């Protein structure tokens, strides 16, 4: 069978030369590729490949390389057609038959491959050493580049189609919060101005309650209350002392209420003394709030609780009797 290989190669070369002459470079490239697979070391095959790759302008060569993949698909049909020529009488007649076979109906080529009567073709196909393809590295690179470009183009179209779709509820962020309309500044100001404050003053300790609410110990801090009318109570639980005031609180305003729980007593001085730093002469009578005072007389000093009217003297000791 190998003795018929030169005739097949010669027929392919002749057909390729004719394709070059007819300016059919894709066809010539496919034939050169097949000839290289059958006879890689044949000088005539090398010359054909050189002639095909350099026989046209660079732009035409790039176009040929881009469609080389399609030519490779047809190469199998070309090989079978060439093998059918093994029984021919001359290289010229083989070339004529092969020329008719290249580019013919693919279904007819497939029928030739599957024909069980073509023993030579079947035997040659079984000989892997004769038909093992030897792809040129440059051609393979071009084919791979073309395939990658096609895949990228397809991916781009798919992405564009996906982007063009109408978003579904599944595309929405699960944590997306609904938009909250901005609060009107006037509404905020009105909310602030809907409150005022009350400051309670007393001459001694007491528990303060507003509108019969929970009592708290008196302090100098303002007590925040809603705008309107309020009742303020200052009381000393267990002592039975308290006072009550009614006030009206305006928006953003502060109202001060004052009272006293300490009674007034008369103190007569039987000696010269100072009370809470104020000097008084012997025989004087003064009005004081019932409370605790610092009293200094001569070399004596004492803190006295004055709750009722009394006379201040030093015998039997410094006190108010």
Tab-separated table of C-alpha atoms in Angstrom:
chain	number	residue	atom	x	y	z
A	1	UNK	CA	0.000	0.000	0.000
A	2	UNK	CA	2.866	2.371	0.803
A	3	UNK	CA	4.043	2.038	-2.799
A	4	UNK	CA	0.914	3.928	-3.872
A	5	UNK	CA	1.612	6.851	-1.493
A	6	UNK	CA	3.863	8.805	-3.909
A	7	UNK	CA	1.116	8.716	-6.545
A	8	UNK	CA	-1.398	10.085	-4.050
A	9	UNK	CA	0.976	12.836	-2.928
A	10	UNK	CA	1.740	13.725	-6.548
A	11	UNK	CA	-1.975	13.974	-7.312
A	12	UNK	CA	-2.494	16.269	-4.304
A	13	UNK	CA	0.434	18.466	-5.355
A	14	UNK	CA	-0.875	18.762	-8.905
A	15	UNK	CA	-4.355	19.716	-7.682
A	16	UNK	CA	-2.872	22.236	-5.254
A	17	UNK	CA	-0.822	23.861	-8.047
A	18	UNK	CA	-3.971	24.170	-10.116
A	19	UNK	CA	-5.810	25.760	-7.152
A	20	UNK	CA	-2.978	28.293	-6.747
A	21	UNK	CA	-3.139	29.114	-10.441
A	22	UNK	CA	-6.916	29.658	-10.110
A	23	UNK	CA	-6.308	31.919	-7.064
A	24	UNK	CA	-8.170	29.476	-4.795
A	25	UNK	CA	-5.908	29.815	-1.785
A	26	UNK	CA	-8.198	28.179	0.811
A	27	UNK	CA	-8.415	25.088	-1.358
A	28	UNK	CA	-4.663	25.074	-1.962
A	29	UNK	CA	-3.995	25.449	1.761
A	30	UNK	CA	-6.188	22.447	2.590
A	31	UNK	CA	-4.377	20.327	-0.021
A	32	UNK	CA	-0.968	21.446	1.263
A	33	UNK	CA	-1.959	20.551	4.807
A	34	UNK	CA	-3.038	17.064	3.713
A	35	UNK	CA	0.106	16.526	1.661
A	36	UNK	CA	2.209	17.527	4.668
A	37	UNK	CA	0.371	14.945	6.790
A	38	UNK	CA	1.049	12.169	4.219
A	39	UNK	CA	4.634	13.098	3.281
A	40	UNK	CA	6.117	15.497	5.826
A	41	UNK	CA	9.696	15.065	4.560
A	42	UNK	CA	8.967	15.405	0.846
A	43	UNK	CA	10.800	18.487	-0.584
A	44	UNK	CA	7.997	19.037	-3.086
A	45	UNK	CA	5.514	19.216	-0.230
A	46	UNK	CA	7.695	21.752	1.578
A	47	UNK	CA	7.940	23.858	-1.565
A	48	UNK	CA	4.163	23.753	-1.961
A	49	UNK	CA	3.602	24.921	1.612
A	50	UNK	CA	6.085	27.756	1.112
A	51	UNK	CA	4.394	28.761	-2.117
A	52	UNK	CA	0.928	28.697	-0.600
A	53	UNK	CA	1.839	30.681	2.509
A	54	UNK	CA	3.787	33.321	0.550
A	55	UNK	CA	1.734	33.342	-2.668
A	56	UNK	CA	-0.677	36.096	-1.643
A	57	UNK	CA	-0.788	39.356	0.265
A	58	UNK	CA	-0.632	39.333	4.046
A	59	UNK	CA	-4.306	40.279	4.356
A	60	UNK	CA	-5.317	37.319	2.186
A	61	UNK	CA	-3.105	34.980	4.192
A	62	UNK	CA	-4.785	36.029	7.418
A	63	UNK	CA	-8.195	35.379	5.900
A	64	UNK	CA	-7.058	31.925	4.774
A	65	UNK	CA	-5.708	31.111	8.226
A	66	UNK	CA	-8.968	32.187	9.807
A	67	UNK	CA	-10.925	29.619	7.786
A	68	UNK	CA	-8.278	26.876	7.959
A	69	UNK	CA	-10.423	25.102	10.538
A	70	UNK	CA	-13.160	24.613	7.954
A	71	UNK	CA	-10.590	23.333	5.471
A	72	UNK	CA	-9.327	20.831	8.003
A	73	UNK	CA	-12.824	19.385	8.353
A	74	UNK	CA	-12.918	18.719	4.616
A	75	UNK	CA	-9.442	17.183	4.666
A	76	UNK	CA	-10.780	13.749	5.587
A	77	UNK	CA	-12.949	13.712	2.486
A	78	UNK	CA	-9.976	14.786	0.402
A	79	UNK	CA	-7.855	11.913	1.695
A	80	UNK	CA	-10.492	9.310	0.908
A	81	UNK	CA	-10.979	10.770	-2.562
A	82	UNK	CA	-7.257	10.597	-3.143
A	83	UNK	CA	-7.096	7.002	-1.958
A	84	UNK	CA	-9.754	6.039	-4.454
A	85	UNK	CA	-7.268	6.995	-7.134
A	86	UNK	CA	-4.836	4.222	-6.119
A	87	UNK	CA	-6.168	1.999	-8.888
A	88	UNK	CA	-5.669	4.729	-11.595
A	89	UNK	CA	-3.153	4.515	-14.412
A	90	UNK	CA	-1.324	7.813	-14.096
A	91	UNK	CA	-0.781	10.806	-11.847
A	92	UNK	CA	-2.569	13.049	-14.323
A	93	UNK	CA	-5.791	11.033	-14.268
A	94	UNK	CA	-5.586	10.783	-10.456
A	95	UNK	CA	-5.293	14.549	-10.224
A	96	UNK	CA	-8.337	15.005	-12.445
A	97	UNK	CA	-10.444	12.700	-10.309
A	98	UNK	CA	-9.180	14.345	-7.089
A	99	UNK	CA	-9.937	17.793	-8.467
A	100	UNK	CA	-13.550	16.735	-9.001
A	101	UNK	CA	-13.692	15.296	-5.495
A	102	UNK	CA	-12.439	18.431	-3.624
A	103	UNK	CA	-15.323	20.705	-2.652
A	104	UNK	CA	-17.992	18.257	-3.862
A	105	UNK	CA	-21.069	17.214	-1.927
A	106	UNK	CA	-19.983	16.273	1.663
A	107	UNK	CA	-22.566	13.514	1.742
A	108	UNK	CA	-20.937	11.897	-1.292
A	109	UNK	CA	-17.532	12.073	0.415
A	110	UNK	CA	-18.958	10.458	3.516
A	111	UNK	CA	-20.415	7.682	1.407
A	112	UNK	CA	-16.963	7.111	-0.059
A	113	UNK	CA	-15.449	6.783	3.372
A	114	UNK	CA	-18.054	4.306	4.522
A	115	UNK	CA	-17.893	2.185	1.331
A	116	UNK	CA	-16.948	-1.399	2.316
A	117	UNK	CA	-15.767	-2.200	-1.262
A	118	UNK	CA	-12.897	0.253	-1.203
A	119	UNK	CA	-10.376	-2.051	0.468
A	120	UNK	CA	-7.368	0.120	-0.319
A	121	UNK	CA	-8.921	3.211	1.311
A	122	UNK	CA	-9.921	1.228	4.408
A	123	UNK	CA	-6.474	-0.290	4.716
A	124	UNK	CA	-4.764	3.074	4.273
A	125	UNK	CA	-6.969	4.663	6.936
A	126	UNK	CA	-6.007	1.839	9.298
A	127	UNK	CA	-2.338	2.686	8.740
A	128	UNK	CA	-1.992	5.445	11.353
A	129	UNK	CA	1.639	6.074	10.467
A	130	UNK	CA	0.604	7.294	6.970
A	131	UNK	CA	-2.359	9.521	7.822
A	132	UNK	CA	-1.471	10.788	11.330
A	133	UNK	CA	-1.991	14.539	11.022
A	134	UNK	CA	0.996	16.752	11.598
A	135	UNK	CA	-0.364	20.208	12.141
A	136	UNK	CA	1.901	23.122	11.476
A	137	UNK	CA	2.499	24.996	14.768
A	138	UNK	CA	1.653	28.343	13.216
A	139	UNK	CA	-1.588	27.066	11.694
A	140	UNK	CA	-2.618	25.468	14.978
A	141	UNK	CA	-1.986	28.739	16.818
A	142	UNK	CA	-4.102	30.630	14.298
A	143	UNK	CA	-6.944	28.121	14.669
A	144	UNK	CA	-6.807	28.314	18.451
A	145	UNK	CA	-6.816	32.124	18.341
A	146	UNK	CA	-9.853	32.098	16.032
A	147	UNK	CA	-11.663	29.710	18.384
A	148	UNK	CA	-10.899	31.916	21.395
A	149	UNK	CA	-12.136	35.005	19.562
A	150	UNK	CA	-15.354	33.186	18.657
A	151	UNK	CA	-15.869	32.084	22.253
A	152	UNK	CA	-15.279	35.612	23.540
A	153	UNK	CA	-17.733	36.993	20.990
A	154	UNK	CA	-20.354	34.443	22.011
A	155	UNK	CA	-19.782	35.250	25.686
A	156	UNK	CA	-20.189	38.950	24.964
A	157	UNK	CA	-23.500	38.354	23.196
A	158	UNK	CA	-24.760	36.238	26.083
A	159	UNK	CA	-23.734	38.914	28.591
A	160	UNK	CA	-25.435	41.620	26.538
A	161	UNK	CA	-28.597	39.543	26.317
A	162	UNK	CA	-28.563	38.979	30.067
A	163	UNK	CA	-28.054	42.684	30.747
A	164	UNK	CA	-30.917	43.589	28.413
A	165	UNK	CA	-33.355	41.477	30.386
A	166	UNK	CA	-35.870	42.971	32.764
A	167	UNK	CA	-34.646	42.618	36.385
A	168	UNK	CA	-36.754	40.260	38.428
A	169	UNK	CA	-37.519	40.362	42.106
A	170	UNK	CA	-34.697	37.892	42.613
A	171	UNK	CA	-32.192	40.526	41.434
A	172	UNK	CA	-33.144	42.908	44.222
A	173	UNK	CA	-30.879	43.152	47.257
A	174	UNK	CA	-32.418	41.221	50.157
A	175	UNK	CA	-31.270	43.875	52.604
A	176	UNK	CA	-32.551	46.821	50.578
A	177	UNK	CA	-34.475	49.152	52.887
A	178	UNK	CA	-37.493	51.100	51.661
A	179	UNK	CA	-36.936	54.771	51.070
A	180	UNK	CA	-37.988	56.965	54.002
A	181	UNK	CA	-39.338	60.393	53.083
A	182	UNK	CA	-37.405	63.268	54.689
A	183	UNK	CA	-38.954	64.787	57.785
A	184	UNK	CA	-40.112	68.347	57.377
A	185	UNK	CA	-37.950	70.753	59.404
A	186	UNK	CA	-41.068	72.583	60.509
A	187	UNK	CA	-42.473	69.356	61.932
A	188	UNK	CA	-39.242	68.741	63.841
A	189	UNK	CA	-39.277	72.290	65.224
A	190	UNK	CA	-42.894	71.921	66.283
A	191	UNK	CA	-42.035	68.691	68.097
A	192	UNK	CA	-39.241	70.445	70.001
A	193	UNK	CA	-41.413	73.420	70.872
A	194	UNK	CA	-44.170	71.149	72.212
A	195	UNK	CA	-42.237	70.973	75.503
A	196	UNK	CA	-41.094	73.379	78.177
A	197	UNK	CA	-39.512	73.128	81.651
A	198	UNK	CA	-40.177	73.910	85.320
A	199	UNK	CA	-37.565	74.893	87.931
A	200	UNK	CA	-38.603	74.381	91.606
A	201	UNK	CA	-37.051	76.376	94.481
A	202	UNK	CA	-37.645	75.859	98.207
A	203	UNK	CA	-36.005	76.953	101.446
A	204	UNK	CA	-35.346	73.379	102.470
A	205	UNK	CA	-35.499	69.875	101.109
A	206	UNK	CA	-38.706	68.411	99.731
A	207	UNK	CA	-39.971	65.868	97.254
A	208	UNK	CA	-41.327	67.434	94.071
A	209	UNK	CA	-44.177	65.966	92.026
A	210	UNK	CA	-45.856	67.402	88.933
A	211	UNK	CA	-49.474	66.635	88.137
A	212	UNK	CA	-49.498	63.974	90.896
A	213	UNK	CA	-46.702	62.097	89.163
A	214	UNK	CA	-43.914	60.151	90.836
A	215	UNK	CA	-42.069	62.394	93.343
A	216	UNK	CA	-38.342	63.121	93.176
A	217	UNK	CA	-35.981	65.018	95.478
A	218	UNK	CA	-35.763	68.742	94.714
A	219	UNK	CA	-32.780	69.965	92.663
A	220	UNK	CA	-31.729	72.975	90.623
A	221	UNK	CA	-32.164	71.133	87.299
A	222	UNK	CA	-35.123	72.053	85.033
A	223	UNK	CA	-37.866	69.439	84.782
A	224	UNK	CA	-39.071	68.838	81.186
A	225	UNK	CA	-42.854	68.946	80.830
A	226	UNK	CA	-45.366	69.193	77.967
A	227	UNK	CA	-46.767	72.560	77.029
A	228	UNK	CA	-49.829	73.508	79.077
A	229	UNK	CA	-51.142	73.838	82.601
A	230	UNK	CA	-49.408	71.953	85.467
A	231	UNK	CA	-49.710	71.550	89.255
A	232	UNK	CA	-46.411	71.498	91.210
A	233	UNK	CA	-46.215	70.102	94.773
A	234	UNK	CA	-43.264	70.357	97.189
A	235	UNK	CA	-43.766	68.151	100.263
A	236	UNK	CA	-41.862	66.724	103.246
A	237	UNK	CA	-43.355	63.270	103.811
A	238	UNK	CA	-43.797	62.408	107.502
A	239	UNK	CA	-43.603	66.037	108.634
A	240	UNK	CA	-46.907	67.111	107.183
A	241	UNK	CA	-45.414	70.121	105.428
A	242	UNK	CA	-45.965	70.992	101.760
A	243	UNK	CA	-46.904	73.728	99.352
A	244	UNK	CA	-48.595	73.690	95.914
A	245	UNK	CA	-48.318	75.988	92.915
A	246	UNK	CA	-50.155	76.030	89.566
A	247	UNK	CA	-48.252	77.185	86.476
A	248	UNK	CA	-48.705	77.440	82.703
A	249	UNK	CA	-45.755	76.345	80.569
A	250	UNK	CA	-45.303	77.723	77.050
A	251	UNK	CA	-43.530	75.968	74.180
A	252	UNK	CA	-39.764	76.141	74.742
A	253	UNK	CA	-40.237	78.191	77.922
A	254	UNK	CA	-38.879	77.721	81.452
A	255	UNK	CA	-41.075	78.574	84.468
A	256	UNK	CA	-39.686	78.982	88.022
A	257	UNK	CA	-41.874	78.240	91.046
A	258	UNK	CA	-40.759	78.958	94.638
A	259	UNK	CA	-42.069	78.278	98.126
A	260	UNK	CA	-41.028	77.754	101.734
A	261	UNK	CA	-41.630	75.036	104.262
A	262	UNK	CA	-39.680	76.545	107.116
A	263	UNK	CA	-41.806	78.586	109.626
A	264	UNK	CA	-40.802	82.025	110.965
A	265	UNK	CA	-39.689	82.316	114.590
A	266	UNK	CA	-38.670	85.257	116.815
A	267	UNK	CA	-35.210	85.131	118.360
A	268	UNK	CA	-34.308	87.515	121.198
A	269	UNK	CA	-30.604	88.089	121.840
A	270	UNK	CA	-29.613	88.045	125.524
A	271	UNK	CA	-25.973	88.441	124.445
A	272	UNK	CA	-23.956	89.947	121.608
A	273	UNK	CA	-23.723	87.240	118.956
A	274	UNK	CA	-23.497	86.554	115.222
A	275	UNK	CA	-25.928	84.234	113.486
A	276	UNK	CA	-24.713	82.699	110.194
A	277	UNK	CA	-22.104	85.480	110.031
A	278	UNK	CA	-24.485	88.378	110.753
A	279	UNK	CA	-23.707	90.316	113.994
A	280	UNK	CA	-26.520	91.232	116.338
A	281	UNK	CA	-26.507	93.385	119.547
A	282	UNK	CA	-27.749	92.209	122.968
A	283	UNK	CA	-31.488	92.967	123.450
A	284	UNK	CA	-32.364	92.823	119.737
A	285	UNK	CA	-35.214	90.698	118.391
A	286	UNK	CA	-35.010	89.193	114.883
A	287	UNK	CA	-37.224	87.026	112.672
A	288	UNK	CA	-35.648	83.811	111.434
A	289	UNK	CA	-36.810	80.796	109.453
A	290	UNK	CA	-37.035	77.695	111.514
A	291	UNK	CA	-33.750	76.078	110.578
A	292	UNK	CA	-30.240	75.191	111.709
A	293	UNK	CA	-27.822	78.102	112.240
A	294	UNK	CA	-24.192	78.747	113.157
A	295	UNK	CA	-24.038	80.944	116.313
A	296	UNK	CA	-20.856	82.569	117.659
A	297	UNK	CA	-20.845	84.458	121.019
A	298	UNK	CA	-17.552	85.541	122.645
A	299	UNK	CA	-15.228	82.540	122.573
A	300	UNK	CA	-18.113	80.091	122.133
A	301	UNK	CA	-19.387	78.575	118.860
A	302	UNK	CA	-22.342	76.241	118.266
A	303	UNK	CA	-24.711	74.966	115.546
A	304	UNK	CA	-28.247	75.411	116.847
A	305	UNK	CA	-31.596	74.086	115.534
A	306	UNK	CA	-33.998	77.003	116.013
A	307	UNK	CA	-37.546	75.770	115.397
A	308	UNK	CA	-39.548	77.902	117.835
A	309	UNK	CA	-39.268	81.412	119.315
A	310	UNK	CA	-36.503	81.615	121.953
A	311	UNK	CA	-33.817	83.741	123.704
A	312	UNK	CA	-30.153	83.357	122.813
A	313	UNK	CA	-27.764	83.190	125.879
A	314	UNK	CA	-24.610	81.553	127.154
A	315	UNK	CA	-25.874	80.041	130.429
A	316	UNK	CA	-25.886	77.286	131.314
A	317	UNK	CA	-24.234	77.005	127.820
A	318	UNK	CA	-24.493	78.669	124.448
A	319	UNK	CA	-28.009	78.002	123.161
A	320	UNK	CA	-31.469	79.401	122.440
A	321	UNK	CA	-33.816	78.935	125.443
